């Protein structure tokens, strides 16, 4: 579908104020109340099994990297360790930010702080940024986390497989926040009460990372920074490869997550690394459902939603041509057809019409 060619301002304080959708405007697939109550139940056991496995794999692969350091075996060890460090942490800060992983609140808080540090995410800034992302998903001028503004910069997204497009700005942001400085966009979503906490978190992160770098220099070895810090770059590629499927090429400014989000069926290992965020349509409709209940939520919702993509490659086969076309025609987007019998979208499959109201 094409509209008149127009390159938009994706900042939060720029020329486009964004469409004003109230929470009631957003469509949600009906789920029986009793069933939804079951799906919303948080479990320390389920959370600890998943996060315990994560820390166990992280520890084993980290030990393998230490023991093989200086040999060719360190390369595969670093790849495996990097995935469990960089990619797994990038999905787990997100889950703990929702506060849904554990029934016990302090467990959520501890793992949120740990995973945020490992993923180079300021825990207070990103909590509020992500809150805005959920209340204004892919609404231009309102959502601070639109990863694929049109026309998309495809080459920079390739660089981001090593966290180069987004990682270095996060390091610079860390320094800026440690100095107590916010951008205009950050002031737009970061509440005043959490600003001092964001500054302190940035100072703590910088202190820890600086200490690791100092140890590495003093010891004359790359090993310390290969264990802490650099894995956020060299190990995050798998998460970025999977997360790119979330919204790229889909509709903007439409209050229906069936049209702006993808659900992609993935193998168990990808789902473990990605914390079941492949059920992304379901997650956006019901963000307080724990990640371990998303497969069951998918079964409840699937008759009312577009068919899921059968694997990552299937999603990329649609996304790549769409993004290439958006470079020529930024107004183009992929339409997601609803199945027969599904409830109609409040946007009537026409985001431009909704935005004009």
Short mmCIF file of C-alpha atoms in Angstrom, two decimals:
data_model
loop_
_atom_site.label_atom_id
_atom_site.label_comp_id
_atom_site.label_asym_id
_atom_site.label_seq_id
_atom_site.Cartn_x
_atom_site.Cartn_y
_atom_site.Cartn_z
CA UNK A 1 0.00 0.00 0.00
CA UNK A 2 1.36 3.45 -0.85
CA UNK A 3 0.59 6.95 0.32
CA UNK A 4 1.97 10.35 -0.70
CA UNK A 5 5.74 10.44 -0.27
CA UNK A 6 6.70 12.25 2.91
CA UNK A 7 9.77 11.86 5.14
CA UNK A 8 8.57 12.20 8.68
CA UNK A 9 10.08 13.60 11.87
CA UNK A 10 10.47 10.69 14.31
CA UNK A 11 11.67 12.73 17.28
CA UNK A 12 9.37 13.26 20.27
CA UNK A 13 9.74 17.03 20.32
CA UNK A 14 9.89 17.78 16.60
CA UNK A 15 7.42 18.86 13.96
CA UNK A 16 5.08 15.88 14.35
CA UNK A 17 3.25 15.79 17.68
CA UNK A 18 1.95 12.27 17.01
CA UNK A 19 -1.56 10.89 16.79
CA UNK A 20 -3.39 10.98 20.11
CA UNK A 21 -4.75 7.52 20.90
CA UNK A 22 -6.31 6.85 24.27
CA UNK A 23 -5.87 3.42 25.90
CA UNK A 24 -9.46 2.60 24.87
CA UNK A 25 -8.59 3.19 21.21
CA UNK A 26 -6.19 0.23 21.13
CA UNK A 27 -7.69 -3.04 20.00
CA UNK A 28 -7.29 -6.17 22.14
CA UNK A 29 -8.34 -9.67 21.15
CA UNK A 30 -10.99 -10.86 23.60
CA UNK A 31 -9.80 -13.54 26.03
CA UNK A 32 -12.12 -15.07 28.65
CA UNK A 33 -11.59 -13.40 32.01
CA UNK A 34 -10.92 -16.61 33.92
CA UNK A 35 -8.35 -17.71 31.33
CA UNK A 36 -6.67 -14.30 31.34
CA UNK A 37 -6.38 -14.46 35.13
CA UNK A 38 -4.51 -17.76 34.75
CA UNK A 39 -2.20 -16.34 32.09
CA UNK A 40 -1.39 -13.28 34.20
CA UNK A 41 -0.19 -15.41 37.13
CA UNK A 42 3.47 -14.81 37.94
CA UNK A 43 5.65 -17.64 39.14
CA UNK A 44 8.97 -17.53 40.98
CA UNK A 45 9.51 -21.16 40.01
CA UNK A 46 9.10 -20.59 36.27
CA UNK A 47 11.22 -17.45 36.41
CA UNK A 48 14.00 -19.03 38.46
CA UNK A 49 14.18 -22.10 36.21
CA UNK A 50 14.63 -19.92 33.12
CA UNK A 51 16.98 -17.39 34.70
CA UNK A 52 18.86 -20.11 36.56
CA UNK A 53 19.52 -21.89 33.27
CA UNK A 54 20.65 -18.59 31.76
CA UNK A 55 23.15 -17.90 34.57
CA UNK A 56 24.29 -21.51 34.47
CA UNK A 57 24.99 -21.41 30.73
CA UNK A 58 26.64 -18.02 31.18
CA UNK A 59 28.92 -19.37 33.92
CA UNK A 60 29.87 -22.52 32.02
CA UNK A 61 30.62 -20.69 28.76
CA UNK A 62 32.51 -17.98 30.68
CA UNK A 63 34.63 -20.63 32.38
CA UNK A 64 35.29 -22.22 28.98
CA UNK A 65 36.45 -18.84 27.65
CA UNK A 66 38.83 -18.38 30.58
CA UNK A 67 40.23 -21.92 30.32
CA UNK A 68 40.76 -21.72 26.55
CA UNK A 69 42.09 -18.16 26.49
CA UNK A 70 45.18 -17.94 24.33
CA UNK A 71 44.13 -20.87 22.13
CA UNK A 72 41.96 -21.14 19.02
CA UNK A 73 39.27 -22.73 21.17
CA UNK A 74 38.69 -19.32 22.74
CA UNK A 75 36.90 -18.16 19.56
CA UNK A 76 33.96 -20.59 19.73
CA UNK A 77 33.90 -20.15 23.51
CA UNK A 78 33.62 -16.38 23.06
CA UNK A 79 30.80 -16.76 20.54
CA UNK A 80 28.77 -18.94 22.91
CA UNK A 81 29.55 -16.78 25.95
CA UNK A 82 28.70 -13.63 24.00
CA UNK A 83 25.25 -14.96 23.09
CA UNK A 84 24.42 -15.80 26.70
CA UNK A 85 25.83 -12.46 27.87
CA UNK A 86 24.77 -9.95 25.23
CA UNK A 87 21.74 -11.49 23.53
CA UNK A 88 20.14 -13.14 26.57
CA UNK A 89 20.59 -10.04 28.73
CA UNK A 90 19.01 -7.85 26.06
CA UNK A 91 15.76 -9.79 26.25
CA UNK A 92 15.83 -10.22 30.02
CA UNK A 93 16.15 -6.56 31.00
CA UNK A 94 13.02 -6.08 28.92
CA UNK A 95 11.06 -8.81 30.70
CA UNK A 96 12.05 -7.60 34.16
CA UNK A 97 11.18 -4.03 33.15
CA UNK A 98 7.59 -5.24 32.86
CA UNK A 99 7.89 -6.69 36.37
CA UNK A 100 6.24 -9.93 35.26
CA UNK A 101 9.01 -12.53 35.46
CA UNK A 102 8.81 -13.27 39.19
CA UNK A 103 6.06 -13.15 41.76
CA UNK A 104 8.60 -11.79 44.26
CA UNK A 105 9.26 -8.15 43.40
CA UNK A 106 12.85 -7.98 44.64
CA UNK A 107 13.83 -10.79 42.30
CA UNK A 108 12.53 -8.74 39.38
CA UNK A 109 14.48 -5.72 40.59
CA UNK A 110 17.79 -7.56 41.04
CA UNK A 111 17.68 -9.24 37.65
CA UNK A 112 16.50 -6.02 36.02
CA UNK A 113 19.52 -4.12 37.30
CA UNK A 114 21.90 -6.93 36.32
CA UNK A 115 20.51 -7.43 32.82
CA UNK A 116 20.30 -3.67 32.21
CA UNK A 117 24.00 -3.30 33.00
CA UNK A 118 24.90 -6.22 30.75
CA UNK A 119 22.83 -4.81 27.87
CA UNK A 120 24.12 -1.22 28.25
CA UNK A 121 20.61 -0.04 29.15
CA UNK A 122 20.03 2.64 31.75
CA UNK A 123 17.41 0.93 33.95
CA UNK A 124 15.38 4.06 34.70
CA UNK A 125 15.57 5.76 31.33
CA UNK A 126 14.71 2.59 29.45
CA UNK A 127 11.85 1.64 31.76
CA UNK A 128 10.05 4.87 30.90
CA UNK A 129 11.08 4.75 27.25
CA UNK A 130 9.62 1.27 27.01
CA UNK A 131 6.46 2.31 28.82
CA UNK A 132 5.96 4.95 26.15
CA UNK A 133 6.66 2.35 23.45
CA UNK A 134 3.80 0.23 24.76
CA UNK A 135 1.32 3.07 25.17
CA UNK A 136 2.11 4.56 21.72
CA UNK A 137 3.47 1.61 19.73
CA UNK A 138 4.93 2.79 16.38
CA UNK A 139 3.14 6.13 16.64
CA UNK A 140 5.44 8.69 15.01
CA UNK A 141 6.24 11.56 17.34
CA UNK A 142 5.20 9.57 20.43
CA UNK A 143 7.13 6.28 20.41
CA UNK A 144 10.85 6.73 21.29
CA UNK A 145 11.72 3.16 20.27
CA UNK A 146 10.87 3.09 16.57
CA UNK A 147 13.88 1.12 15.33
CA UNK A 148 13.05 1.42 11.61
CA UNK A 149 12.07 4.97 10.70
CA UNK A 150 11.22 5.39 7.04
CA UNK A 151 13.16 5.36 4.82
CA UNK A 152 15.06 2.68 6.75
CA UNK A 153 18.85 2.80 6.94
CA UNK A 154 19.51 -0.82 5.97
CA UNK A 155 23.31 -0.62 6.24
CA UNK A 156 23.19 0.79 9.75
CA UNK A 157 20.91 -2.08 10.75
CA UNK A 158 23.55 -4.51 9.50
CA UNK A 159 26.10 -2.71 11.65
CA UNK A 160 23.77 -3.16 14.59
CA UNK A 161 24.24 -6.92 14.46
CA UNK A 162 27.42 -6.07 16.38
CA UNK A 163 25.57 -3.37 18.35
CA UNK A 164 27.58 -0.69 16.56
CA UNK A 165 24.65 1.50 15.49
CA UNK A 166 22.93 1.54 18.87
CA UNK A 167 25.70 0.43 21.26
CA UNK A 168 28.12 3.33 20.93
CA UNK A 169 25.31 5.90 21.33
CA UNK A 170 24.36 4.04 24.51
CA UNK A 171 27.93 4.43 25.78
CA UNK A 172 27.84 8.16 24.99
CA UNK A 173 24.41 8.39 26.61
CA UNK A 174 25.84 6.69 29.69
CA UNK A 175 28.54 9.34 29.91
CA UNK A 176 26.04 12.15 29.35
CA UNK A 177 23.64 10.81 31.98
CA UNK A 178 26.51 10.39 34.43
CA UNK A 179 27.06 14.14 33.98
CA UNK A 180 23.40 14.80 34.70
CA UNK A 181 22.37 15.81 31.18
CA UNK A 182 19.18 14.85 29.34
CA UNK A 183 18.11 15.43 25.76
CA UNK A 184 14.78 17.07 24.94
CA UNK A 185 13.31 13.70 23.94
CA UNK A 186 14.46 12.09 27.20
CA UNK A 187 12.84 14.89 29.22
CA UNK A 188 9.63 14.13 27.35
CA UNK A 189 9.28 10.60 28.77
CA UNK A 190 11.59 10.30 31.82
CA UNK A 191 9.65 11.38 34.90
CA UNK A 192 11.38 13.88 37.17
CA UNK A 193 11.38 11.55 40.19
CA UNK A 194 13.53 8.99 38.36
CA UNK A 195 16.01 11.40 36.79
CA UNK A 196 18.46 11.40 39.76
CA UNK A 197 18.23 7.58 39.79
CA UNK A 198 19.06 7.46 36.08
CA UNK A 199 22.10 9.69 36.65
CA UNK A 200 23.31 7.51 39.54
CA UNK A 201 22.81 4.28 37.57
CA UNK A 202 24.89 5.70 34.71
CA UNK A 203 27.65 6.63 37.17
CA UNK A 204 27.64 3.12 38.66
CA UNK A 205 27.74 1.49 35.22
CA UNK A 206 30.63 3.69 34.13
CA UNK A 207 32.53 2.98 37.35
CA UNK A 208 32.20 -0.79 36.91
CA UNK A 209 33.12 -0.70 33.22
CA UNK A 210 36.02 1.65 33.91
CA UNK A 211 37.31 -0.70 36.60
CA UNK A 212 37.19 -3.65 34.18
CA UNK A 213 39.08 -1.67 31.55
CA UNK A 214 41.67 -0.67 34.16
CA UNK A 215 42.15 -4.30 35.19
CA UNK A 216 42.51 -5.31 31.56
CA UNK A 217 45.17 -2.65 30.91
CA UNK A 218 47.03 -3.43 34.16
CA UNK A 219 47.08 -7.16 33.41
CA UNK A 220 48.00 -6.68 29.77
CA UNK A 221 45.15 -8.98 28.74
CA UNK A 222 41.93 -8.57 26.77
CA UNK A 223 40.26 -11.28 28.85
CA UNK A 224 38.63 -9.01 31.50
CA UNK A 225 36.86 -6.86 28.88
CA UNK A 226 35.98 -9.96 26.87
CA UNK A 227 34.11 -11.16 29.95
CA UNK A 228 32.48 -7.84 30.94
CA UNK A 229 31.68 -5.01 28.55
CA UNK A 230 32.66 -6.19 25.08
CA UNK A 231 30.17 -9.10 25.06
CA UNK A 232 27.44 -6.45 24.92
CA UNK A 233 28.77 -5.73 21.41
CA UNK A 234 30.12 -9.00 20.01
CA UNK A 235 27.42 -11.15 21.62
CA UNK A 236 24.22 -9.22 20.95
CA UNK A 237 23.93 -10.12 17.26
CA UNK A 238 21.46 -12.94 17.76
CA UNK A 239 19.07 -10.81 19.78
CA UNK A 240 19.18 -8.04 17.16
CA UNK A 241 18.63 -10.58 14.40
CA UNK A 242 15.51 -11.84 16.17
CA UNK A 243 14.25 -8.47 17.43
CA UNK A 244 14.36 -6.91 13.97
CA UNK A 245 11.29 -8.99 13.14
CA UNK A 246 9.13 -7.14 15.70
CA UNK A 247 7.85 -4.15 13.71
CA UNK A 248 10.04 -3.53 10.64
CA UNK A 249 8.11 -2.70 7.48
CA UNK A 250 4.70 -2.68 9.16
CA UNK A 251 2.10 0.05 9.65
CA UNK A 252 2.62 3.25 11.61
CA UNK A 253 0.01 5.26 13.52
CA UNK A 254 -2.54 2.48 13.87
CA UNK A 255 -4.02 1.39 17.24
CA UNK A 256 -4.00 -2.31 16.43
CA UNK A 257 -1.01 -4.47 17.28
CA UNK A 258 -2.14 -7.03 14.72
CA UNK A 259 -1.08 -4.52 12.07
CA UNK A 260 2.15 -3.11 13.56
CA UNK A 261 3.69 -6.19 15.24
CA UNK A 262 4.76 -9.68 14.15
CA UNK A 263 4.49 -13.06 15.75
CA UNK A 264 7.17 -15.42 14.42
CA UNK A 265 7.39 -19.11 15.27
CA UNK A 266 10.93 -19.95 16.44
CA UNK A 267 12.89 -22.94 17.65
CA UNK A 268 13.33 -23.54 21.41
CA UNK A 269 16.88 -22.14 21.53
CA UNK A 270 15.89 -18.87 19.86
CA UNK A 271 12.90 -18.64 22.17
CA UNK A 272 15.16 -19.13 25.19
CA UNK A 273 17.58 -16.43 24.08
CA UNK A 274 14.73 -14.12 23.09
CA UNK A 275 12.52 -14.77 26.13
CA UNK A 276 9.55 -15.73 23.93
CA UNK A 277 9.36 -12.24 22.46
CA UNK A 278 8.75 -13.91 19.10
CA UNK A 279 5.12 -13.83 20.32
CA UNK A 280 5.33 -10.11 19.90
CA UNK A 281 1.78 -9.34 18.84
CA UNK A 282 0.55 -11.13 21.95
CA UNK A 283 3.06 -9.34 24.15
CA UNK A 284 1.97 -5.93 22.94
CA UNK A 285 -1.73 -6.62 23.38
CA UNK A 286 -1.23 -8.01 26.88
CA UNK A 287 2.17 -6.76 28.16
CA UNK A 288 1.54 -7.93 31.73
CA UNK A 289 1.38 -11.60 30.74
CA UNK A 290 4.71 -13.26 31.77
CA UNK A 291 6.93 -14.40 28.92
CA UNK A 292 6.54 -18.06 29.88
CA UNK A 293 2.74 -17.78 29.36
CA UNK A 294 2.95 -16.20 25.90
CA UNK A 295 2.75 -19.51 23.95
CA UNK A 296 -0.53 -20.27 25.74
CA UNK A 297 -1.77 -16.72 25.08
CA UNK A 298 -0.93 -17.21 21.41
CA UNK A 299 -3.26 -20.22 21.30
CA UNK A 300 -6.07 -18.13 22.81
CA UNK A 301 -5.61 -15.31 20.30
CA UNK A 302 -4.61 -16.94 17.03
CA UNK A 303 -8.09 -17.13 15.48
CA UNK A 304 -8.36 -13.34 15.70
CA UNK A 305 -4.86 -12.51 14.45
CA UNK A 306 -2.84 -12.74 11.23
CA UNK A 307 -1.13 -16.08 10.75
CA UNK A 308 2.29 -16.25 12.46
CA UNK A 309 5.41 -16.39 10.31
CA UNK A 310 6.84 -19.89 10.06
CA UNK A 311 10.37 -19.07 11.09
CA UNK A 312 12.79 -16.17 11.07
CA UNK A 313 13.63 -16.62 7.39
CA UNK A 314 9.96 -16.27 6.46
CA UNK A 315 9.79 -12.96 8.30
CA UNK A 316 12.95 -11.68 6.61
CA UNK A 317 11.67 -12.70 3.19
CA UNK A 318 8.88 -10.20 3.73
CA UNK A 319 10.84 -7.53 5.61
CA UNK A 320 13.85 -7.08 3.34
CA UNK A 321 11.89 -6.32 0.14
CA UNK A 322 9.58 -4.05 2.16
CA UNK A 323 12.48 -2.05 3.62
CA UNK A 324 14.17 -1.76 0.23
CA UNK A 325 10.93 -0.45 -1.24
CA UNK A 326 10.56 2.01 1.66
CA UNK A 327 13.88 3.55 0.68
CA UNK A 328 12.20 4.63 -2.57
CA UNK A 329 8.71 5.07 -1.17
CA UNK A 330 8.74 5.84 2.57
CA UNK A 331 4.93 5.67 2.70
CA UNK A 332 4.86 1.98 1.76
CA UNK A 333 4.13 -0.62 4.45
CA UNK A 334 3.22 -4.29 4.64
CA UNK A 335 -0.46 -4.97 5.21
CA UNK A 336 -1.22 -7.86 7.57
CA UNK A 337 -4.48 -9.52 6.47
CA UNK A 338 -6.79 -10.61 9.26
CA UNK A 339 -8.24 -14.13 9.08
CA UNK A 340 -11.88 -14.73 8.18
CA UNK A 341 -14.10 -14.13 11.19
CA UNK A 342 -11.59 -11.92 12.99
CA UNK A 343 -12.79 -8.72 14.60
CA UNK A 344 -12.13 -5.73 12.30
CA UNK A 345 -9.35 -3.30 13.06
CA UNK A 346 -10.38 0.07 14.52
CA UNK A 347 -8.24 1.55 11.74
CA UNK A 348 -10.19 -0.44 9.10
CA UNK A 349 -6.83 -1.51 7.62
CA UNK A 350 -6.07 2.12 6.73
CA UNK A 351 -3.58 3.76 9.12
CA UNK A 352 -3.56 6.95 7.01
CA UNK A 353 -7.29 7.34 7.50
CA UNK A 354 -6.94 6.88 11.24
CA UNK A 355 -4.16 9.44 11.41
CA UNK A 356 -6.27 11.96 9.54
CA UNK A 357 -9.15 11.85 12.02
#
